[in-house]
JSON list of C-alpha atoms in Angstrom, two decimals:
[
{"chain": "A", "resi": 1, "resn": "UNK", "atom": "CA", "xyz": [-6.77, -9.37, -13.83]},
{"chain": "A", "resi": 2, "resn": "UNK", "atom": "CA", "xyz": [-9.00, -11.75, -15.57]},
{"chain": "A", "resi": 3, "resn": "UNK", "atom": "CA", "xyz": [-12.80, -11.94, -14.50]},
{"chain": "A", "resi": 4, "resn": "UNK", "atom": "CA", "xyz": [-13.73, -15.79, -14.74]},
{"chain": "A", "resi": 5, "resn": "UNK", "atom": "CA", "xyz": [-16.89, -15.33, -12.81]},
{"chain": "A", "resi": 6, "resn": "UNK", "atom": "CA", "xyz": [-19.91, -16.90, -14.70]},
{"chain": "A", "resi": 7, "resn": "UNK", "atom": "CA", "xyz": [-22.69, -16.33, -12.02]},
{"chain": "A", "resi": 8, "resn": "UNK", "atom": "CA", "xyz": [-25.72, -17.44, -14.05]},
{"chain": "A", "resi": 9, "resn": "UNK", "atom": "CA", "xyz": [-28.27, -18.88, -12.14]},
{"chain": "A", "resi": 10, "resn": "UNK", "atom": "CA", "xyz": [-30.20, -18.30, -8.67]},
{"chain": "A", "resi": 11, "resn": "UNK", "atom": "CA", "xyz": [-27.62, -20.77, -6.65]},
{"chain": "A", "resi": 12, "resn": "UNK", "atom": "CA", "xyz": [-24.82, -18.70, -7.29]},
{"chain": "A", "resi": 13, "resn": "UNK", "atom": "CA", "xyz": [-26.25, -15.36, -6.21]},
{"chain": "A", "resi": 14, "resn": "UNK", "atom": "CA", "xyz": [-27.12, -17.05, -3.56]},
{"chain": "A", "resi": 15, "resn": "UNK", "atom": "CA", "xyz": [-23.44, -18.65, -3.03]},
{"chain": "A", "resi": 16, "resn": "UNK", "atom": "CA", "xyz": [-21.81, -15.35, -3.51]},
{"chain": "A", "resi": 17, "resn": "UNK", "atom": "CA", "xyz": [-24.00, -13.80, -0.35]},
{"chain": "A", "resi": 18, "resn": "UNK", "atom": "CA", "xyz": [-22.57, -16.40, 1.59]},
{"chain": "A", "resi": 19, "resn": "UNK", "atom": "CA", "xyz": [-19.02, -15.96, 3.79]},
{"chain": "A", "resi": 20, "resn": "UNK", "atom": "CA", "xyz": [-17.35, -18.79, 2.57]},
{"chain": "A", "resi": 21, "resn": "UNK", "atom": "CA", "xyz": [-19.16, -17.63, -1.43]},
{"chain": "A", "resi": 22, "resn": "UNK", "atom": "CA", "xyz": [-18.01, -14.31, -1.24]},
{"chain": "A", "resi": 23, "resn": "UNK", "atom": "CA", "xyz": [-14.35, -14.70, 0.24]},
{"chain": "A", "resi": 24, "resn": "UNK", "atom": "CA", "xyz": [-13.84, -17.33, -2.64]},
{"chain": "A", "resi": 25, "resn": "UNK", "atom": "CA", "xyz": [-14.50, -14.99, -4.90]},
{"chain": "A", "resi": 26, "resn": "UNK", "atom": "CA", "xyz": [-12.47, -11.48, -3.85]},
{"chain": "A", "resi": 27, "resn": "UNK", "atom": "CA", "xyz": [-9.46, -14.11, -2.69]},
{"chain": "A", "resi": 28, "resn": "UNK", "atom": "CA", "xyz": [-10.15, -15.67, -6.54]},
{"chain": "A", "resi": 29, "resn": "UNK", "atom": "CA", "xyz": [-10.67, -11.61, -8.24]},
{"chain": "A", "resi": 30, "resn": "UNK", "atom": "CA", "xyz": [-14.34, -12.79, -9.78]},
{"chain": "A", "resi": 31, "resn": "UNK", "atom": "CA", "xyz": [-14.81, -10.05, -9.95]},
{"chain": "A", "resi": 32, "resn": "UNK", "atom": "CA", "xyz": [-14.64, -6.65, -12.62]},
{"chain": "A", "resi": 33, "resn": "UNK", "atom": "CA", "xyz": [-12.89, -3.62, -11.66]},
{"chain": "A", "resi": 34, "resn": "UNK", "atom": "CA", "xyz": [-14.46, -0.27, -13.70]},
{"chain": "A", "resi": 35, "resn": "UNK", "atom": "CA", "xyz": [-12.64, 3.14, -13.69]},
{"chain": "A", "resi": 36, "resn": "UNK", "atom": "CA", "xyz": [-14.90, 6.08, -13.91]},
{"chain": "A", "resi": 37, "resn": "UNK", "atom": "CA", "xyz": [-13.75, 9.20, -13.98]},
{"chain": "A", "resi": 38, "resn": "UNK", "atom": "CA", "xyz": [-14.06, 12.15, -11.76]},
{"chain": "A", "resi": 39, "resn": "UNK", "atom": "CA", "xyz": [-13.41, 15.89, -13.54]},
{"chain": "A", "resi": 40, "resn": "UNK", "atom": "CA", "xyz": [-12.24, 19.02, -12.73]},
{"chain": "A", "resi": 41, "resn": "UNK", "atom": "CA", "xyz": [-15.02, 21.34, -13.61]},
{"chain": "A", "resi": 42, "resn": "UNK", "atom": "CA", "xyz": [-12.66, 24.40, -13.93]},
{"chain": "A", "resi": 43, "resn": "UNK", "atom": "CA", "xyz": [-9.93, 22.91, -16.28]},
{"chain": "A", "resi": 44, "resn": "UNK", "atom": "CA", "xyz": [-12.16, 19.79, -17.33]},
{"chain": "A", "resi": 45, "resn": "UNK", "atom": "CA", "xyz": [-9.50, 17.68, -17.02]},
{"chain": "A", "resi": 46, "resn": "UNK", "atom": "CA", "xyz": [-9.83, 13.93, -15.41]},
{"chain": "A", "resi": 47, "resn": "UNK", "atom": "CA", "xyz": [-8.92, 14.62, -11.90]},
{"chain": "A", "resi": 48, "resn": "UNK", "atom": "CA", "xyz": [-8.69, 10.99, -10.75]},
{"chain": "A", "resi": 49, "resn": "UNK", "atom": "CA", "xyz": [-10.60, 7.29, -11.12]},
{"chain": "A", "resi": 50, "resn": "UNK", "atom": "CA", "xyz": [-13.22, 6.03, -8.77]},
{"chain": "A", "resi": 51, "resn": "UNK", "atom": "CA", "xyz": [-12.57, 2.08, -9.42]},
{"chain": "A", "resi": 52, "resn": "UNK", "atom": "CA", "xyz": [-15.93, 0.47, -9.09]},
{"chain": "A", "resi": 53, "resn": "UNK", "atom": "CA", "xyz": [-16.48, -3.32, -8.73]},
{"chain": "A", "resi": 54, "resn": "UNK", "atom": "CA", "xyz": [-18.85, -5.44, -11.26]},
{"chain": "A", "resi": 55, "resn": "UNK", "atom": "CA", "xyz": [-20.19, -8.90, -10.43]},
{"chain": "A", "resi": 56, "resn": "UNK", "atom": "CA", "xyz": [-21.88, -10.90, -12.88]},
{"chain": "A", "resi": 57, "resn": "UNK", "atom": "CA", "xyz": [-25.49, -9.61, -12.78]},
{"chain": "A", "resi": 58, "resn": "UNK", "atom": "CA", "xyz": [-25.06, -6.39, -11.48]},
{"chain": "A", "resi": 59, "resn": "UNK", "atom": "CA", "xyz": [-29.04, -6.35, -10.88]},
{"chain": "A", "resi": 60, "resn": "UNK", "atom": "CA", "xyz": [-27.96, -8.21, -7.73]},
{"chain": "A", "resi": 61, "resn": "UNK", "atom": "CA", "xyz": [-24.88, -6.15, -6.17]},
{"chain": "A", "resi": 62, "resn": "UNK", "atom": "CA", "xyz": [-26.77, -4.19, -3.99]},
{"chain": "A", "resi": 63, "resn": "UNK", "atom": "CA", "xyz": [-27.95, -6.77, -2.25]},
{"chain": "A", "resi": 64, "resn": "UNK", "atom": "CA", "xyz": [-24.48, -9.12, -2.34]},
{"chain": "A", "resi": 65, "resn": "UNK", "atom": "CA", "xyz": [-22.41, -5.68, -0.63]},
{"chain": "A", "resi": 66, "resn": "UNK", "atom": "CA", "xyz": [-25.47, -5.13, 1.75]},
{"chain": "A", "resi": 67, "resn": "UNK", "atom": "CA", "xyz": [-24.68, -9.09, 2.62]},
{"chain": "A", "resi": 68, "resn": "UNK", "atom": "CA", "xyz": [-21.34, -8.74, 3.02]},
{"chain": "A", "resi": 69, "resn": "UNK", "atom": "CA", "xyz": [-20.96, -5.65, 5.09]},
{"chain": "A", "resi": 70, "resn": "UNK", "atom": "CA", "xyz": [-23.76, -6.94, 7.37]},
{"chain": "A", "resi": 71, "resn": "UNK", "atom": "CA", "xyz": [-21.09, -10.76, 7.68]},
{"chain": "A", "resi": 72, "resn": "UNK", "atom": "CA", "xyz": [-18.62, -8.18, 7.43]},
{"chain": "A", "resi": 73, "resn": "UNK", "atom": "CA", "xyz": [-16.23, -9.92, 5.00]},
{"chain": "A", "resi": 74, "resn": "UNK", "atom": "CA", "xyz": [-17.18, -6.47, 3.34]},
{"chain": "A", "resi": 75, "resn": "UNK", "atom": "CA", "xyz": [-13.17, -6.28, 4.51]},
{"chain": "A", "resi": 76, "resn": "UNK", "atom": "CA", "xyz": [-11.88, -8.87, 2.34]},
{"chain": "A", "resi": 77, "resn": "UNK", "atom": "CA", "xyz": [-12.60, -6.32, -1.01]},
{"chain": "A", "resi": 78, "resn": "UNK", "atom": "CA", "xyz": [-11.89, -3.40, 0.40]},
{"chain": "A", "resi": 79, "resn": "UNK", "atom": "CA", "xyz": [-8.21, -4.58, 1.30]},
{"chain": "A", "resi": 80, "resn": "UNK", "atom": "CA", "xyz": [-8.05, -6.62, -2.09]},
{"chain": "A", "resi": 81, "resn": "UNK", "atom": "CA", "xyz": [-8.82, -2.70, -3.82]},
{"chain": "A", "resi": 82, "resn": "UNK", "atom": "CA", "xyz": [-6.30, -0.68, -2.19]},
{"chain": "A", "resi": 83, "resn": "UNK", "atom": "CA", "xyz": [-3.62, -3.34, -2.56]},
{"chain": "A", "resi": 84, "resn": "UNK", "atom": "CA", "xyz": [-4.37, -3.63, -6.41]},
{"chain": "A", "resi": 85, "resn": "UNK", "atom": "CA", "xyz": [-4.60, 0.68, -6.51]},
{"chain": "A", "resi": 86, "resn": "UNK", "atom": "CA", "xyz": [-1.00, 0.41, -4.76]},
{"chain": "A", "resi": 87, "resn": "UNK", "atom": "CA", "xyz": [0.33, -2.17, -7.36]},
{"chain": "A", "resi": 88, "resn": "UNK", "atom": "CA", "xyz": [-1.18, -0.40, -10.70]},
{"chain": "A", "resi": 89, "resn": "UNK", "atom": "CA", "xyz": [-0.53, 3.04, -9.40]},
{"chain": "A", "resi": 90, "resn": "UNK", "atom": "CA", "xyz": [3.78, 2.28, -8.80]},
{"chain": "A", "resi": 91, "resn": "UNK", "atom": "CA", "xyz": [3.64, 0.66, -12.22]},
{"chain": "A", "resi": 92, "resn": "UNK", "atom": "CA", "xyz": [2.38, 3.97, -13.59]},
{"chain": "A", "resi": 93, "resn": "UNK", "atom": "CA", "xyz": [3.09, 6.20, -11.37]},
{"chain": "A", "resi": 94, "resn": "UNK", "atom": "CA", "xyz": [2.31, 9.04, -13.47]},
{"chain": "A", "resi": 95, "resn": "UNK", "atom": "CA", "xyz": [-0.74, 8.64, -14.27]},
{"chain": "A", "resi": 96, "resn": "UNK", "atom": "CA", "xyz": [-3.81, 9.99, -12.73]},
{"chain": "A", "resi": 97, "resn": "UNK", "atom": "CA", "xyz": [-4.99, 8.98, -8.84]},
{"chain": "A", "resi": 98, "resn": "UNK", "atom": "CA", "xyz": [-7.37, 5.89, -8.08]},
{"chain": "A", "resi": 99, "resn": "UNK", "atom": "CA", "xyz": [-10.05, 6.04, -5.38]},
{"chain": "A", "resi": 100, "resn": "UNK", "atom": "CA", "xyz": [-10.84, 3.16, -3.67]},
{"chain": "A", "resi": 101, "resn": "UNK", "atom": "CA", "xyz": [-14.36, 2.58, -2.00]},
{"chain": "A", "resi": 102, "resn": "UNK", "atom": "CA", "xyz": [-13.74, 2.21, 1.91]},
{"chain": "A", "resi": 103, "resn": "UNK", "atom": "CA", "xyz": [-17.08, 0.36, 3.24]},
{"chain": "A", "resi": 104, "resn": "UNK", "atom": "CA", "xyz": [-18.36, 1.93, 6.99]},
{"chain": "A", "resi": 105, "resn": "UNK", "atom": "CA", "xyz": [-18.39, -1.79, 7.46]},
{"chain": "A", "resi": 106, "resn": "UNK", "atom": "CA", "xyz": [-14.92, -1.98, 7.89]},
{"chain": "A", "resi": 107, "resn": "UNK", "atom": "CA", "xyz": [-13.34, 1.05, 8.93]},
{"chain": "A", "resi": 108, "resn": "UNK", "atom": "CA", "xyz": [-15.07, 1.25, 12.28]},
{"chain": "A", "resi": 109, "resn": "UNK", "atom": "CA", "xyz": [-13.18, -1.87, 13.28]},
{"chain": "A", "resi": 110, "resn": "UNK", "atom": "CA", "xyz": [-10.43, -1.90, 15.36]},
{"chain": "A", "resi": 111, "resn": "UNK", "atom": "CA", "xyz": [-8.23, -4.14, 13.34]},
{"chain": "A", "resi": 112, "resn": "UNK", "atom": "CA", "xyz": [-9.06, -2.72, 9.63]},
{"chain": "A", "resi": 113, "resn": "UNK", "atom": "CA", "xyz": [-6.53, -0.14, 10.39]},
{"chain": "A", "resi": 114, "resn": "UNK", "atom": "CA", "xyz": [-3.86, -2.46, 11.14]},
{"chain": "A", "resi": 115, "resn": "UNK", "atom": "CA", "xyz": [-4.36, -3.98, 7.98]},
{"chain": "A", "resi": 116, "resn": "UNK", "atom": "CA", "xyz": [-4.66, -1.13, 5.61]},
{"chain": "A", "resi": 117, "resn": "UNK", "atom": "CA", "xyz": [-1.57, 0.22, 7.07]},
{"chain": "A", "resi": 118, "resn": "UNK", "atom": "CA", "xyz": [0.10, -3.01, 5.99]},
{"chain": "A", "resi": 119, "resn": "UNK", "atom": "CA", "xyz": [-1.04, -2.82, 3.01]},
{"chain": "A", "resi": 120, "resn": "UNK", "atom": "CA", "xyz": [0.27, 1.11, 2.27]},
{"chain": "A", "resi": 121, "resn": "UNK", "atom": "CA", "xyz": [4.04, 0.35, 3.26]},
{"chain": "A", "resi": 122, "resn": "UNK", "atom": "CA", "xyz": [4.14, -0.79, -0.10]},
{"chain": "A", "resi": 123, "resn": "UNK", "atom": "CA", "xyz": [3.01, 2.19, -2.21]},
{"chain": "A", "resi": 124, "resn": "UNK", "atom": "CA", "xyz": [5.72, 3.84, -3.74]},
{"chain": "A", "resi": 125, "resn": "UNK", "atom": "CA", "xyz": [3.99, 6.22, -5.83]},
{"chain": "A", "resi": 126, "resn": "UNK", "atom": "CA", "xyz": [2.69, 9.66, -4.48]},
{"chain": "A", "resi": 127, "resn": "UNK", "atom": "CA", "xyz": [-0.06, 9.19, -1.91]},
{"chain": "A", "resi": 128, "resn": "UNK", "atom": "CA", "xyz": [-1.75, 12.58, -2.87]},
{"chain": "A", "resi": 129, "resn": "UNK", "atom": "CA", "xyz": [-2.39, 9.66, -5.95]},
{"chain": "A", "resi": 130, "resn": "UNK", "atom": "CA", "xyz": [-4.39, 7.40, -3.96]},
{"chain": "A", "resi": 131, "resn": "UNK", "atom": "CA", "xyz": [-8.00, 8.59, -3.01]},
{"chain": "A", "resi": 132, "resn": "UNK", "atom": "CA", "xyz": [-9.61, 6.69, -0.24]},
{"chain": "A", "resi": 133, "resn": "UNK", "atom": "CA", "xyz": [-13.88, 7.15, -0.50]},
{"chain": "A", "resi": 134, "resn": "UNK", "atom": "CA", "xyz": [-15.49, 6.74, 2.53]},
{"chain": "A", "resi": 135, "resn": "UNK", "atom": "CA", "xyz": [-19.34, 4.98, 1.24]},
{"chain": "A", "resi": 136, "resn": "UNK", "atom": "CA", "xyz": [-22.50, 5.77, 3.19]},
{"chain": "A", "resi": 137, "resn": "UNK", "atom": "CA", "xyz": [-24.09, 2.39, 3.23]},
{"chain": "A", "resi": 138, "resn": "UNK", "atom": "CA", "xyz": [-23.33, 1.42, 6.34]},
{"chain": "A", "resi": 139, "resn": "UNK", "atom": "CA", "xyz": [-24.08, 3.18, 9.70]},
{"chain": "A", "resi": 140, "resn": "UNK", "atom": "CA", "xyz": [-21.20, 3.81, 11.78]},
{"chain": "A", "resi": 141, "resn": "UNK", "atom": "CA", "xyz": [-21.28, 2.23, 15.72]},
{"chain": "A", "resi": 142, "resn": "UNK", "atom": "CA", "xyz": [-17.69, 3.25, 16.08]},
{"chain": "A", "resi": 143, "resn": "UNK", "atom": "CA", "xyz": [-16.77, 6.61, 14.85]},
{"chain": "A", "resi": 144, "resn": "UNK", "atom": "CA", "xyz": [-13.84, 6.61, 16.50]},
{"chain": "A", "resi": 145, "resn": "UNK", "atom": "CA", "xyz": [-12.37, 4.19, 14.94]},
{"chain": "A", "resi": 146, "resn": "UNK", "atom": "CA", "xyz": [-12.92, 5.61, 11.60]},
{"chain": "A", "resi": 147, "resn": "UNK", "atom": "CA", "xyz": [-11.58, 8.97, 12.80]},
{"chain": "A", "resi": 148, "resn": "UNK", "atom": "CA", "xyz": [-8.49, 7.77, 13.53]},
{"chain": "A", "resi": 149, "resn": "UNK", "atom": "CA", "xyz": [-7.65, 5.97, 10.51]},
{"chain": "A", "resi": 150, "resn": "UNK", "atom": "CA", "xyz": [-8.87, 8.40, 8.40]},
{"chain": "A", "resi": 151, "resn": "UNK", "atom": "CA", "xyz": [-7.10, 11.44, 10.32]},
{"chain": "A", "resi": 152, "resn": "UNK", "atom": "CA", "xyz": [-3.89, 9.17, 9.82]},
{"chain": "A", "resi": 153, "resn": "UNK", "atom": "CA", "xyz": [-4.49, 8.43, 5.95]},
{"chain": "A", "resi": 154, "resn": "UNK", "atom": "CA", "xyz": [-5.01, 11.94, 5.33]},
{"chain": "A", "resi": 155, "resn": "UNK", "atom": "CA", "xyz": [-2.09, 12.86, 7.26]},
{"chain": "A", "resi": 156, "resn": "UNK", "atom": "CA", "xyz": [0.09, 10.32, 5.65]},
{"chain": "A", "resi": 157, "resn": "UNK", "atom": "CA", "xyz": [-1.27, 12.33, 2.47]},
{"chain": "A", "resi": 158, "resn": "UNK", "atom": "CA", "xyz": [-4.04, 10.38, 1.08]},
{"chain": "A", "resi": 159, "resn": "UNK", "atom": "CA", "xyz": [-7.40, 12.65, -0.09]},
{"chain": "A", "resi": 160, "resn": "UNK", "atom": "CA", "xyz": [-10.31, 11.48, 1.81]},
{"chain": "A", "resi": 161, "resn": "UNK", "atom": "CA", "xyz": [-13.58, 11.72, 0.28]},
{"chain": "A", "resi": 162, "resn": "UNK", "atom": "CA", "xyz": [-17.09, 11.24, 2.03]},
{"chain": "A", "resi": 163, "resn": "UNK", "atom": "CA", "xyz": [-19.57, 9.55, -0.61]},
{"chain": "A", "resi": 164, "resn": "UNK", "atom": "CA", "xyz": [-23.39, 9.89, -1.00]},
{"chain": "A", "resi": 165, "resn": "UNK", "atom": "CA", "xyz": [-23.16, 12.97, 1.39]},
{"chain": "A", "resi": 166, "resn": "UNK", "atom": "CA", "xyz": [-27.01, 13.85, 1.82]},
{"chain": "A", "resi": 167, "resn": "UNK", "atom": "CA", "xyz": [-28.54, 10.50, 0.59]},
{"chain": "A", "resi": 168, "resn": "UNK", "atom": "CA", "xyz": [-28.32, 9.25, 4.04]},
{"chain": "A", "resi": 169, "resn": "UNK", "atom": "CA", "xyz": [-29.38, 9.68, 8.12]},
{"chain": "A", "resi": 170, "resn": "UNK", "atom": "CA", "xyz": [-25.88, 9.75, 8.71]},
{"chain": "A", "resi": 171, "resn": "UNK", "atom": "CA", "xyz": [-24.58, 12.20, 6.75]},
{"chain": "A", "resi": 172, "resn": "UNK", "atom": "CA", "xyz": [-24.17, 15.01, 9.36]},
{"chain": "A", "resi": 173, "resn": "UNK", "atom": "CA", "xyz": [-23.08, 13.11, 11.95]},
{"chain": "A", "resi": 174, "resn": "UNK", "atom": "CA", "xyz": [-20.02, 11.75, 9.45]},
{"chain": "A", "resi": 175, "resn": "UNK", "atom": "CA", "xyz": [-19.61, 15.92, 8.45]},
{"chain": "A", "resi": 176, "resn": "UNK", "atom": "CA", "xyz": [-19.46, 16.44, 12.28]},
{"chain": "A", "resi": 177, "resn": "UNK", "atom": "CA", "xyz": [-16.90, 13.57, 13.38]},
{"chain": "A", "resi": 178, "resn": "UNK", "atom": "CA", "xyz": [-14.54, 12.69, 10.48]},
{"chain": "A", "resi": 179, "resn": "UNK", "atom": "CA", "xyz": [-12.14, 14.95, 8.58]},
{"chain": "A", "resi": 180, "resn": "UNK", "atom": "CA", "xyz": [-12.06, 15.11, 4.34]},
{"chain": "A", "resi": 181, "resn": "UNK", "atom": "CA", "xyz": [-10.61, 16.73, 1.30]},
{"chain": "A", "resi": 182, "resn": "UNK", "atom": "CA", "xyz": [-13.83, 16.25, -0.79]},
{"chain": "A", "resi": 183, "resn": "UNK", "atom": "CA", "xyz": [-17.31, 15.48, -0.36]},
{"chain": "A", "resi": 184, "resn": "UNK", "atom": "CA", "xyz": [-19.13, 13.61, -3.01]},
{"chain": "A", "resi": 185, "resn": "UNK", "atom": "CA", "xyz": [-22.78, 14.85, -3.06]},
{"chain": "A", "resi": 186, "resn": "UNK", "atom": "CA", "xyz": [-25.48, 11.93, -3.89]},
{"chain": "A", "resi": 187, "resn": "UNK", "atom": "CA", "xyz": [-26.75, 11.95, -7.45]},
{"chain": "A", "resi": 188, "resn": "UNK", "atom": "CA", "xyz": [-30.29, 11.51, -6.57]},
{"chain": "A", "resi": 189, "resn": "UNK", "atom": "CA", "xyz": [-30.19, 15.18, -4.14]},
{"chain": "A", "resi": 190, "resn": "UNK", "atom": "CA", "xyz": [-28.31, 16.84, -6.70]},
{"chain": "A", "resi": 191, "resn": "UNK", "atom": "CA", "xyz": [-30.55, 15.78, -9.30]},
{"chain": "A", "resi": 192, "resn": "UNK", "atom": "CA", "xyz": [-33.90, 17.08, -7.46]},
{"chain": "A", "resi": 193, "resn": "UNK", "atom": "CA", "xyz": [-32.08, 19.83, -6.32]},
{"chain": "A", "resi": 194, "resn": "UNK", "atom": "CA", "xyz": [-32.79, 20.78, -10.43]},
{"chain": "A", "resi": 195, "resn": "UNK", "atom": "CA", "xyz": [-36.52, 21.18, -9.69]},
{"chain": "A", "resi": 196, "resn": "UNK", "atom": "CA", "xyz": [-36.75, 21.85, -6.18]},
{"chain": "A", "resi": 197, "resn": "UNK", "atom": "CA", "xyz": [-36.33, 25.00, -4.61]},
{"chain": "A", "resi": 198, "resn": "UNK", "atom": "CA", "xyz": [-35.69, 23.36, -0.79]},
{"chain": "A", "resi": 199, "resn": "UNK", "atom": "CA", "xyz": [-33.62, 20.75, -2.10]},
{"chain": "A", "resi": 200, "resn": "UNK", "atom": "CA", "xyz": [-31.65, 23.54, -3.59]},
{"chain": "A", "resi": 201, "resn": "UNK", "atom": "CA", "xyz": [-31.50, 25.27, -0.45]},
{"chain": "A", "resi": 202, "resn": "UNK", "atom": "CA", "xyz": [-30.11, 22.74, 1.29]},
{"chain": "A", "resi": 203, "resn": "UNK", "atom": "CA", "xyz": [-27.03, 21.75, -1.22]},
{"chain": "A", "resi": 204, "resn": "UNK", "atom": "CA", "xyz": [-26.12, 25.70, -1.98]},
{"chain": "A", "resi": 205, "resn": "UNK", "atom": "CA", "xyz": [-25.97, 25.82, 1.84]},
{"chain": "A", "resi": 206, "resn": "UNK", "atom": "CA", "xyz": [-23.20, 22.74, 1.63]},
{"chain": "A", "resi": 207, "resn": "UNK", "atom": "CA", "xyz": [-21.68, 24.37, -1.11]},
{"chain": "A", "resi": 208, "resn": "UNK", "atom": "CA", "xyz": [-21.23, 27.35, 1.41]},
{"chain": "A", "resi": 209, "resn": "UNK", "atom": "CA", "xyz": [-18.82, 25.06, 4.00]},
{"chain": "A", "resi": 210, "resn": "UNK", "atom": "CA", "xyz": [-16.14, 24.67, 1.57]},
{"chain": "A", "resi": 211, "resn": "UNK", "atom": "CA", "xyz": [-14.00, 27.25, 2.86]},
{"chain": "A", "resi": 212, "resn": "UNK", "atom": "CA", "xyz": [-14.89, 26.67, 6.88]},
{"chain": "A", "resi": 213, "resn": "UNK", "atom": "CA", "xyz": [-14.50, 22.97, 6.30]},
{"chain": "A", "resi": 214, "resn": "UNK", "atom": "CA", "xyz": [-11.52, 23.29, 3.90]},
{"chain": "A", "resi": 215, "resn": "UNK", "atom": "CA", "xyz": [-12.98, 20.91, 1.62]},
{"chain": "A", "resi": 216, "resn": "UNK", "atom": "CA", "xyz": [-13.92, 20.53, -2.01]},
{"chain": "A", "resi": 217, "resn": "UNK", "atom": "CA", "xyz": [-17.28, 19.17, -3.70]},
{"chain": "A", "resi": 218, "resn": "UNK", "atom": "CA", "xyz": [-18.06, 16.76, -6.20]},
{"chain": "A", "resi": 219, "resn": "UNK", "atom": "CA", "xyz": [-21.71, 15.94, -8.08]},
{"chain": "A", "resi": 220, "resn": "UNK", "atom": "CA", "xyz": [-22.41, 12.64, -8.27]},
{"chain": "A", "resi": 221, "resn": "UNK", "atom": "CA", "xyz": [-24.82, 11.23, -10.87]},
{"chain": "A", "resi": 222, "resn": "UNK", "atom": "CA", "xyz": [-24.27, 13.76, -13.83]},
{"chain": "A", "resi": 223, "resn": "UNK", "atom": "CA", "xyz": [-25.79, 11.90, -16.32]},
{"chain": "A", "resi": 224, "resn": "UNK", "atom": "CA", "xyz": [-27.25, 14.75, -18.86]},
{"chain": "A", "resi": 225, "resn": "UNK", "atom": "CA", "xyz": [-25.54, 18.24, -20.30]},
{"chain": "A", "resi": 226, "resn": "UNK", "atom": "CA", "xyz": [-28.81, 19.93, -17.88]},
{"chain": "A", "resi": 227, "resn": "UNK", "atom": "CA", "xyz": [-27.22, 18.59, -14.26]},
{"chain": "A", "resi": 228, "resn": "UNK", "atom": "CA", "xyz": [-24.41, 18.99, -15.85]},
{"chain": "A", "resi": 229, "resn": "UNK", "atom": "CA", "xyz": [-24.62, 23.17, -16.76]},
{"chain": "A", "resi": 230, "resn": "UNK", "atom": "CA", "xyz": [-26.54, 22.89, -13.68]},
{"chain": "A", "resi": 231, "resn": "UNK", "atom": "CA", "xyz": [-23.93, 22.06, -10.95]},
{"chain": "A", "resi": 232, "resn": "UNK", "atom": "CA", "xyz": [-21.23, 24.09, -13.12]},
{"chain": "A", "resi": 233, "resn": "UNK", "atom": "CA", "xyz": [-23.69, 27.54, -12.24]},
{"chain": "A", "resi": 234, "resn": "UNK", "atom": "CA", "xyz": [-23.60, 25.77, -8.22]},
{"chain": "A", "resi": 235, "resn": "UNK", "atom": "CA", "xyz": [-20.01, 25.91, -8.33]},
{"chain": "A", "resi": 236, "resn": "UNK", "atom": "CA", "xyz": [-19.08, 22.44, -7.61]},
{"chain": "A", "resi": 237, "resn": "UNK", "atom": "CA", "xyz": [-15.78, 21.45, -8.46]},
{"chain": "A", "resi": 238, "resn": "UNK", "atom": "CA", "xyz": [-15.38, 18.42, -9.89]},
{"chain": "A", "resi": 239, "resn": "UNK", "atom": "CA", "xyz": [-18.47, 16.13, -11.38]},
{"chain": "A", "resi": 240, "resn": "UNK", "atom": "CA", "xyz": [-18.69, 11.95, -12.04]},
{"chain": "A", "resi": 241, "resn": "UNK", "atom": "CA", "xyz": [-21.40, 10.51, -14.07]},
{"chain": "A", "resi": 242, "resn": "UNK", "atom": "CA", "xyz": [-22.49, 9.72, -17.77]},
{"chain": "A", "resi": 243, "resn": "UNK", "atom": "CA", "xyz": [-22.48, 12.67, -19.00]},
{"chain": "A", "resi": 244, "resn": "UNK", "atom": "CA", "xyz": [-18.75, 13.27, -17.74]},
{"chain": "A", "resi": 245, "resn": "UNK", "atom": "CA", "xyz": [-17.88, 9.71, -18.78]},
{"chain": "A", "resi": 246, "resn": "UNK", "atom": "CA", "xyz": [-19.06, 6.39, -18.65]},
{"chain": "A", "resi": 247, "resn": "UNK", "atom": "CA", "xyz": [-17.69, 3.43, -16.70]},
{"chain": "A", "resi": 248, "resn": "UNK", "atom": "CA", "xyz": [-15.06, 1.70, -18.12]},
{"chain": "A", "resi": 249, "resn": "UNK", "atom": "CA", "xyz": [-12.76, -1.50, -18.01]},
{"chain": "A", "resi": 250, "resn": "UNK", "atom": "CA", "xyz": [-9.24, -1.26, -16.23]},
{"chain": "A", "resi": 251, "resn": "UNK", "atom": "CA", "xyz": [-7.33, -2.27, -18.26]},
{"chain": "A", "resi": 252, "resn": "UNK", "atom": "CA", "xyz": [-4.34, -1.46, -16.13]},
{"chain": "A", "resi": 253, "resn": "UNK", "atom": "CA", "xyz": [-4.39, -4.32, -13.81]}
]
């Protein structure tokens, strides 16, 4: 994929935050796809890579994504990433898996499920290679639609990951309602637990749910060796962050 975006001034940033502008950027693939490894802590091997979207001027990314969630056009990006991941996995079925992000602003809409299932008909690689990671940046209004989609994805063999657990007010609500194979614990929460007995106690309580919920845990934001040693001692299953591996350009697209 060629990155043809060159956002050089505020007007371009504003354009990207419009419905038409965002759709044009997605349809013309005017963004970069980065990949960052999630490493199995027991073996030290890469379990899968998370795909990350990078528009130019990354300092504006949070506002761009938020605007696209409010307008609903984040759906275009979710489906574009899904389609590209399927192509890469079909061409490289023996490579490590790929995790793509699905926004809560997409999955709680009734028609999104049909679009996802239509895309998945093209998947020839093992479904276990395609991880569906639900972001918590959007407080979903209709969990029933999300539950139906994630349950079906999980039944088809796709690992389901709940992202940023512990970062927002919706975490417990999502844990109660949504099926998951993986829980990714927010990096800020993990780092705070280093020095806060209260945060550490809550984190340990979450980790104690591994067997009863039949889930595995990813520590996010593992940026230093100190945090890496900490999550190892706590018993996390996997980790992601600069001390594990930095994002790099996805060259297979």
